[in-house]
CSV table of C-alpha atoms in Angstrom, one decimal:
chain,number,residue,atom,x,y,z
A,1451,MET,CA,0.0,0.0,0.0
A,1452,GLN,CA,2.7,2.5,0.8
A,1453,ALA,CA,4.6,1.6,-2.5
A,1454,HIS,CA,1.2,2.2,-4.3
A,1455,LYS,CA,1.0,5.6,-2.7
A,1456,ALA,CA,4.5,6.4,-3.5
A,1457,VAL,CA,3.8,5.8,-7.1
A,1458,MET,CA,0.6,7.6,-7.6
A,1459,ASN,CA,1.6,10.6,-5.3
A,1460,ALA,CA,5.0,11.1,-7.0
A,1461,PRO,CA,5.2,14.6,-8.4
A,1462,PRO,CA,5.0,15.0,-12.2
A,1463,ASP,CA,8.7,16.0,-12.4
A,1464,THR,CA,9.7,12.6,-11.0
A,1465,ALA,CA,10.4,11.0,-14.2
A,1466,PRO,CA,11.1,7.2,-14.4
A,1467,HIS,CA,14.0,7.8,-16.8
A,1468,ASP,CA,15.6,10.2,-14.3
A,1469,HIS,CA,15.2,7.6,-11.4
A,1470,PRO,CA,15.4,4.1,-12.9
A,1471,ALA,CA,16.6,2.5,-9.7
A,1472,LEU,CA,13.8,4.0,-7.6
A,1473,PHE,CA,11.0,2.9,-10.1
A,1474,SER,CA,12.5,-0.5,-10.5
A,1475,GLU,CA,12.6,-1.0,-6.7
A,1476,ILE,CA,9.0,0.3,-6.3
A,1477,GLY,CA,8.0,-2.0,-9.0
A,1478,ARG,CA,9.3,-5.0,-7.2
A,1479,MET,CA,7.7,-4.0,-3.9
A,1480,LEU,CA,4.2,-3.5,-5.6
A,1481,ASP,CA,1.5,-6.3,-5.7
A,1482,ASP,CA,0.0,-4.1,-8.4
A,1483,GLY,CA,1.2,-4.0,-11.9
A,1484,LEU,CA,3.5,-1.0,-12.9
A,1485,ILE,CA,4.1,-0.2,-16.5
A,1486,ILE,CA,6.3,2.6,-17.8
A,1487,ALA,CA,5.7,3.7,-21.5
A,1488,THR,CA,7.0,6.4,-23.8
A,1489,ALA,CA,5.0,9.6,-24.5
A,1490,THR,CA,3.6,7.8,-27.7
A,1491,GLY,CA,2.6,4.8,-25.6
A,1492,GLU,CA,5.3,2.2,-26.4
A,1493,ILE,CA,5.9,0.1,-23.2
A,1494,GLN,CA,9.6,0.4,-21.9
A,1495,SER,CA,9.2,-1.7,-18.7
A,1496,ALA,CA,6.7,-3.7,-16.8
A,1497,ASN,CA,7.1,-5.2,-13.3
A,1498,THR,CA,6.5,-8.8,-12.3
A,1499,ALA,CA,2.8,-8.2,-11.2
A,1500,ALA,CA,2.0,-6.6,-14.6
A,1501,VAL,CA,3.5,-9.6,-16.4
A,1502,ARG,CA,1.5,-11.9,-14.2
A,1503,PHE,CA,-1.7,-10.0,-14.9
A,1504,LEU,CA,-1.3,-9.3,-18.6
A,1505,GLY,CA,1.1,-11.9,-19.9
A,1506,GLU,CA,4.7,-12.0,-21.3
A,1507,GLY,CA,6.2,-9.8,-24.0
A,1508,LEU,CA,4.8,-6.4,-22.9
A,1509,VAL,CA,8.0,-4.5,-23.6
A,1510,GLY,CA,7.8,-2.8,-27.1
A,1511,VAL,CA,4.0,-3.2,-27.3
A,1512,GLN,CA,1.8,-0.2,-27.6
A,1513,LEU,CA,-0.5,0.6,-24.5
A,1514,GLU,CA,-3.5,0.7,-26.9
A,1515,THR,CA,-2.9,-2.9,-27.8
A,1516,VAL,CA,-2.6,-4.0,-24.2
A,1517,PHE,CA,-5.6,-1.9,-23.1
A,1518,PRO,CA,-7.7,-1.7,-26.2
A,1519,MET,CA,-10.2,0.9,-25.0
A,1520,LYS,CA,-10.8,4.2,-26.9
A,1521,GLU,CA,-9.9,6.0,-23.7
A,1522,THR,CA,-6.4,4.7,-23.8
A,1523,ALA,CA,-5.8,6.2,-27.3
A,1524,GLU,CA,-7.6,9.3,-26.4
A,1525,PHE,CA,-5.3,9.8,-23.4
A,1526,ILE,CA,-2.1,9.3,-25.4
A,1527,GLN,CA,-3.3,11.5,-28.3
A,1528,SER,CA,-4.5,14.4,-26.1
A,1529,CYS,CA,-1.5,14.4,-23.9
A,1530,GLY,CA,-3.8,13.9,-20.8
A,1531,THR,CA,-2.3,14.1,-17.3
A,1532,GLU,CA,-4.2,11.4,-15.4
A,1533,ARG,CA,-7.1,8.9,-16.1
A,1534,THR,CA,-8.7,5.9,-14.3
A,1535,LEU,CA,-10.2,3.1,-16.5
A,1536,SER,CA,-11.8,-0.3,-15.9
A,1537,PHE,CA,-10.4,-3.2,-17.8
A,1538,ILE,CA,-11.6,-6.7,-18.4
A,1539,PRO,CA,-9.2,-8.7,-20.5
A,1540,ASP,CA,-10.7,-10.7,-23.5
A,1541,SER,CA,-9.8,-14.2,-22.1
A,1542,SER,CA,-11.4,-17.2,-20.5
A,1543,VAL,CA,-10.1,-16.2,-17.1
A,1544,GLU,CA,-12.6,-13.9,-15.4
A,1545,MET,CA,-10.5,-11.0,-14.2
A,1546,GLU,CA,-11.1,-7.3,-13.8
A,1547,PHE,CA,-8.6,-4.5,-13.3
A,1548,LYS,CA,-8.7,-0.8,-12.5
A,1549,VAL,CA,-6.0,1.0,-14.6
A,1550,ARG,CA,-4.7,4.3,-13.5
A,1551,ILE,CA,-2.7,6.2,-16.2
A,1552,ARG,CA,-0.5,9.2,-15.4
A,1553,ARG,CA,1.8,11.3,-17.6
A,1554,MET,CA,5.1,12.1,-16.0
A,1555,GLU,CA,7.7,15.0,-16.6
A,1556,GLY,CA,9.1,14.6,-20.1
A,1557,GLY,CA,5.9,13.0,-21.5
A,1558,GLN,CA,6.6,9.4,-20.2
A,1559,ILE,CA,3.4,7.5,-19.2
A,1560,MET,CA,3.1,5.5,-16.0
A,1561,VAL,CA,0.3,2.9,-15.7
A,1562,LEU,CA,-0.8,1.3,-12.4
A,1563,VAL,CA,-2.8,-1.9,-12.8
A,1564,LEU,CA,-4.9,-2.8,-9.8
A,1565,ASP,CA,-6.5,-6.4,-9.6
A,1566,MET,CA,-10.2,-5.9,-8.8
A,1567,THR,CA,-11.2,-9.5,-9.4
A,1568,LEU,CA,-11.5,-10.5,-5.7
A,1569,GLN,CA,-13.5,-7.4,-4.9
A,1570,ARG,CA,-15.8,-8.1,-7.7
A,1571,ASN,CA,-16.3,-11.6,-6.8
A,1572,LEU,CA,-17.0,-10.7,-3.1
A,1573,GLU,CA,-19.6,-8.1,-4.3
A,1574,LYS,CA,-21.2,-11.0,-6.4
A,1575,VAL,CA,-21.3,-13.2,-3.4
A,1576,ARG,CA,-22.8,-10.5,-1.3
A,1577,ARG,CA,-25.5,-9.8,-3.8
A,1578,ASP,CA,-26.3,-13.5,-4.2
A,1579,PHE,CA,-26.5,-13.9,-0.4
A,1580,VAL,CA,-28.8,-10.9,0.0
A,1581,ALA,CA,-30.9,-12.2,-2.8
A,1582,ASN,CA,-31.1,-15.8,-1.2
A,1583,VAL,CA,-32.0,-14.5,2.2
A,1584,SER,CA,-34.7,-12.3,0.7
A,1585,HIS,CA,-36.1,-15.3,-1.1
A,1586,GLU,CA,-35.9,-17.4,2.0
A,1587,LEU,CA,-37.8,-14.9,4.0
A,1588,ARG,CA,-40.7,-15.3,1.8
A,1589,SER,CA,-41.5,-18.8,2.9
A,1590,PRO,CA,-41.9,-18.3,6.7
A,1591,LEU,CA,-43.7,-15.0,6.0
A,1592,THR,CA,-46.2,-16.8,3.8
A,1593,SER,CA,-46.6,-19.6,6.3
A,1594,LEU,CA,-47.1,-17.2,9.2
A,1595,ALA,CA,-49.7,-15.2,7.3
A,1596,GLY,CA,-51.6,-18.3,6.4
A,1597,PHE,CA,-51.8,-19.6,10.0
A,1598,ILE,CA,-52.6,-16.2,11.4
A,1599,GLU,CA,-55.5,-15.8,8.9
A,1600,THR,CA,-56.8,-19.3,9.8
A,1601,ILE,CA,-56.8,-18.6,13.5
A,1602,LEU,CA,-58.3,-15.2,13.2
A,1603,MET,CA,-61.2,-16.6,11.1
A,1604,ASN,CA,-61.9,-19.1,13.9
A,1605,GLU,CA,-61.6,-22.0,11.5
A,1606,ILE,CA,-59.6,-23.9,14.1
A,1607,ARG,CA,-61.6,-24.3,17.3
A,1608,ASP,CA,-59.9,-27.2,19.1
A,1609,TRP,CA,-57.0,-26.4,21.3
A,1610,PRO,CA,-54.6,-29.2,20.2
A,1611,THR,CA,-54.7,-28.0,16.6
A,1612,GLN,CA,-54.3,-24.4,17.6
A,1613,HIS,CA,-51.3,-25.3,19.7
A,1614,ARG,CA,-49.7,-27.2,16.9
A,1615,PHE,CA,-50.2,-24.2,14.6
A,1616,LEU,CA,-48.7,-21.9,17.2
A,1617,ARG,CA,-45.6,-24.1,17.5
A,1618,ILE,CA,-45.2,-24.0,13.7
A,1619,MET,CA,-45.5,-20.2,13.8
A,1620,GLU,CA,-42.9,-20.0,16.6
A,1621,GLU,CA,-40.6,-22.1,14.5
A,1622,GLU,CA,-41.1,-20.0,11.4
A,1623,SER,CA,-40.6,-16.8,13.3
A,1624,GLY,CA,-37.3,-18.2,14.7
A,1625,ARG,CA,-36.2,-19.1,11.2
A,1626,MET,CA,-36.9,-15.4,10.2
A,1627,SER,CA,-35.0,-14.1,13.1
A,1628,ARG,CA,-32.0,-16.2,12.1
A,1629,LEU,CA,-32.1,-15.0,8.5
A,1630,ILE,CA,-32.3,-11.4,9.7
A,1631,ASP,CA,-29.4,-12.1,12.0
A,1632,ASP,CA,-27.3,-13.3,9.0
A,1633,LEU,CA,-28.0,-10.1,7.2
A,1634,LEU,CA,-27.1,-8.0,10.2
A,1635,SER,CA,-23.9,-9.9,10.6
A,1636,LEU,CA,-23.1,-9.2,6.9
A,1637,SER,CA,-23.7,-5.5,7.4
A,1638,ARG,CA,-21.4,-5.4,10.6
A,1639,VAL,CA,-18.7,-7.2,8.7
A,1640,GLU,CA,-18.8,-4.8,5.8
A,1641,VAL,CA,-18.7,-1.8,8.2
A,1642,ASP,CA,-15.8,-3.2,10.3
A,1643,GLU,CA,-13.8,-5.0,7.6
A,1644,HIS,CA,-11.0,-2.3,7.5
A,1645,ILE,CA,-10.9,-1.8,11.3
A,1646,ILE,CA,-8.3,-3.8,13.1
A,1647,PRO,CA,-9.7,-4.7,16.6
A,1648,ASP,CA,-7.5,-3.9,19.5
A,1649,ALA,CA,-9.6,-5.2,22.4
A,1650,ARG,CA,-8.1,-8.2,24.2
A,1651,VAL,CA,-10.7,-10.9,24.6
A,1652,PRO,CA,-10.2,-13.8,27.1
A,1653,LEU,CA,-11.1,-16.9,25.2
A,1654,MET,CA,-11.8,-19.4,28.0
A,1655,GLU,CA,-14.2,-17.0,29.6
A,1656,VAL,CA,-16.1,-16.6,26.3
A,1657,VAL,CA,-16.2,-20.5,25.9
A,1658,ARG,CA,-17.5,-21.0,29.3
A,1659,THR,CA,-20.2,-18.3,28.8
A,1660,VAL,CA,-21.3,-20.1,25.6
A,1661,ILE,CA,-21.3,-23.5,27.2
A,1662,ALA,CA,-23.6,-22.2,30.0
A,1663,SER,CA,-26.0,-20.8,27.4
A,1664,LEU,CA,-26.3,-24.0,25.7
A,1665,GLU,CA,-26.5,-26.5,28.6
A,1666,THR,CA,-30.3,-26.6,28.4
A,1667,ARG,CA,-30.2,-27.6,24.7
A,1668,ALA,CA,-27.6,-30.2,25.4
A,1669,ASP,CA,-29.8,-31.7,28.3
A,1670,LYS,CA,-32.7,-32.1,25.9
A,1671,ASN,CA,-30.6,-34.3,23.7
A,1672,ASN,CA,-29.0,-36.1,26.7
A,1673,MET,CA,-25.7,-34.6,25.6
A,1674,ARG,CA,-22.9,-33.0,27.6
A,1675,ILE,CA,-20.6,-30.1,26.6
A,1676,VAL,CA,-17.1,-30.9,28.1
A,1677,LEU,CA,-14.4,-28.3,28.2
A,1678,ASP,CA,-11.1,-30.3,28.2
A,1679,ASP,CA,-8.6,-27.7,29.3
A,1680,ARG,CA,-5.4,-29.6,29.9
A,1681,ARG,CA,-3.1,-26.5,30.4
A,1682,PRO,CA,-1.3,-26.1,33.6
A,1683,HIS,CA,-3.1,-24.1,36.4
A,1684,ASN,CA,-0.4,-21.4,36.2
A,1685,ALA,CA,-0.6,-21.2,32.4
A,1686,PRO,CA,-1.1,-17.6,31.0
A,1687,ARG,CA,-4.6,-16.7,29.9
A,1688,LEU,CA,-5.6,-17.3,26.4
A,1689,VAL,CA,-6.4,-14.0,24.8
A,1690,MET,CA,-6.9,-12.6,21.2
A,1691,ASN,CA,-7.6,-9.3,19.6
A,1692,GLY,CA,-11.3,-9.1,18.6
A,1693,LYS,CA,-14.8,-8.1,19.7
A,1694,THR,CA,-16.3,-10.3,22.5
A,1695,ASP,CA,-19.7,-10.5,20.9
A,1696,GLU,CA,-18.3,-11.7,17.5
A,1697,ILE,CA,-16.0,-14.3,19.1
A,1698,ASN,CA,-18.9,-15.4,21.3
A,1699,GLU,CA,-20.9,-15.9,18.1
A,1700,VAL,CA,-18.3,-18.1,16.5
A,1701,PHE,CA,-18.1,-20.5,19.4
A,1702,HIS,CA,-21.9,-20.4,19.8
A,1703,ASN,CA,-22.4,-21.4,16.2
A,1704,LEU,CA,-19.8,-24.1,16.5
A,1705,ILE,CA,-21.0,-25.8,19.6
A,1706,GLU,CA,-24.7,-25.3,18.6
A,1707,ASN,CA,-24.0,-27.2,15.3
A,1708,ALA,CA,-22.3,-29.9,17.3
A,1709,LEU,CA,-25.4,-30.3,19.4
A,1710,LYS,CA,-27.6,-30.1,16.4
A,1711,TYR,CA,-26.0,-32.7,14.1
A,1712,GLY,CA,-24.2,-34.8,16.8
A,1713,TYR,CA,-25.6,-38.1,18.1
A,1714,ALA,CA,-27.8,-38.1,21.3
A,1715,ASP,CA,-26.2,-39.5,24.4
A,1716,THR,CA,-22.7,-38.3,23.4
A,1717,ASP,CA,-20.3,-35.7,24.6
A,1718,VAL,CA,-19.3,-32.5,22.7
A,1719,ILE,CA,-15.7,-32.1,23.7
A,1720,ILE,CA,-13.9,-28.7,23.5
A,1721,SER,CA,-10.2,-29.0,23.8
């Protein structure tokens, strides 16, 4: 990231041909592609990342050939100073790049190629997830509406049937609650994804809290949750950076799944 900033924030009079060692070193440090071309767009050098993204044999090729968009040619012909483009290679590999073009002192052109493939794929996963959850919410909503309408119209008069309907409604509302929790979890992750947590969370205390909250469920399945802590009594506390609620949720989901999918009359052992 620092190398990326050094390249894009370099003053216009920092010409690559005046500082070849500097630009070569920066190119090696970058995870992004770095290309240097003449004022007319002929590529003079390309770092390892650029070759990995765009293929061998870049030196001597015109920028318009590598990035065959009209904006590339317009930039070169108009002697523009800076431009950002989106570039999807014409290949079987699904990749997407952001291309930042900048003209340096003396007319040389510097091109920074950023791989946006992962970000694009994550956005697609997010869209698909939200679409799936929205679809899944329709089923319990429809079910709840149908049962409520039936009860309100007094079509069910005997208590056992009403009780069965109410239990189904309870299960469907719980399902909706879990789906909404999933959406809220996604939103929290998106908000906090660039924030490094600095709170120190004691893991064993979190695990014991989760175990206590799930003991009733374990008893229903005639199961036990066993914390097998074999560390010496004077061992240092196990801690990690994070948020207590999120770490609690991780252990809760893991242990709850063990109770849900494990065999009755067995132990869930945490070691």
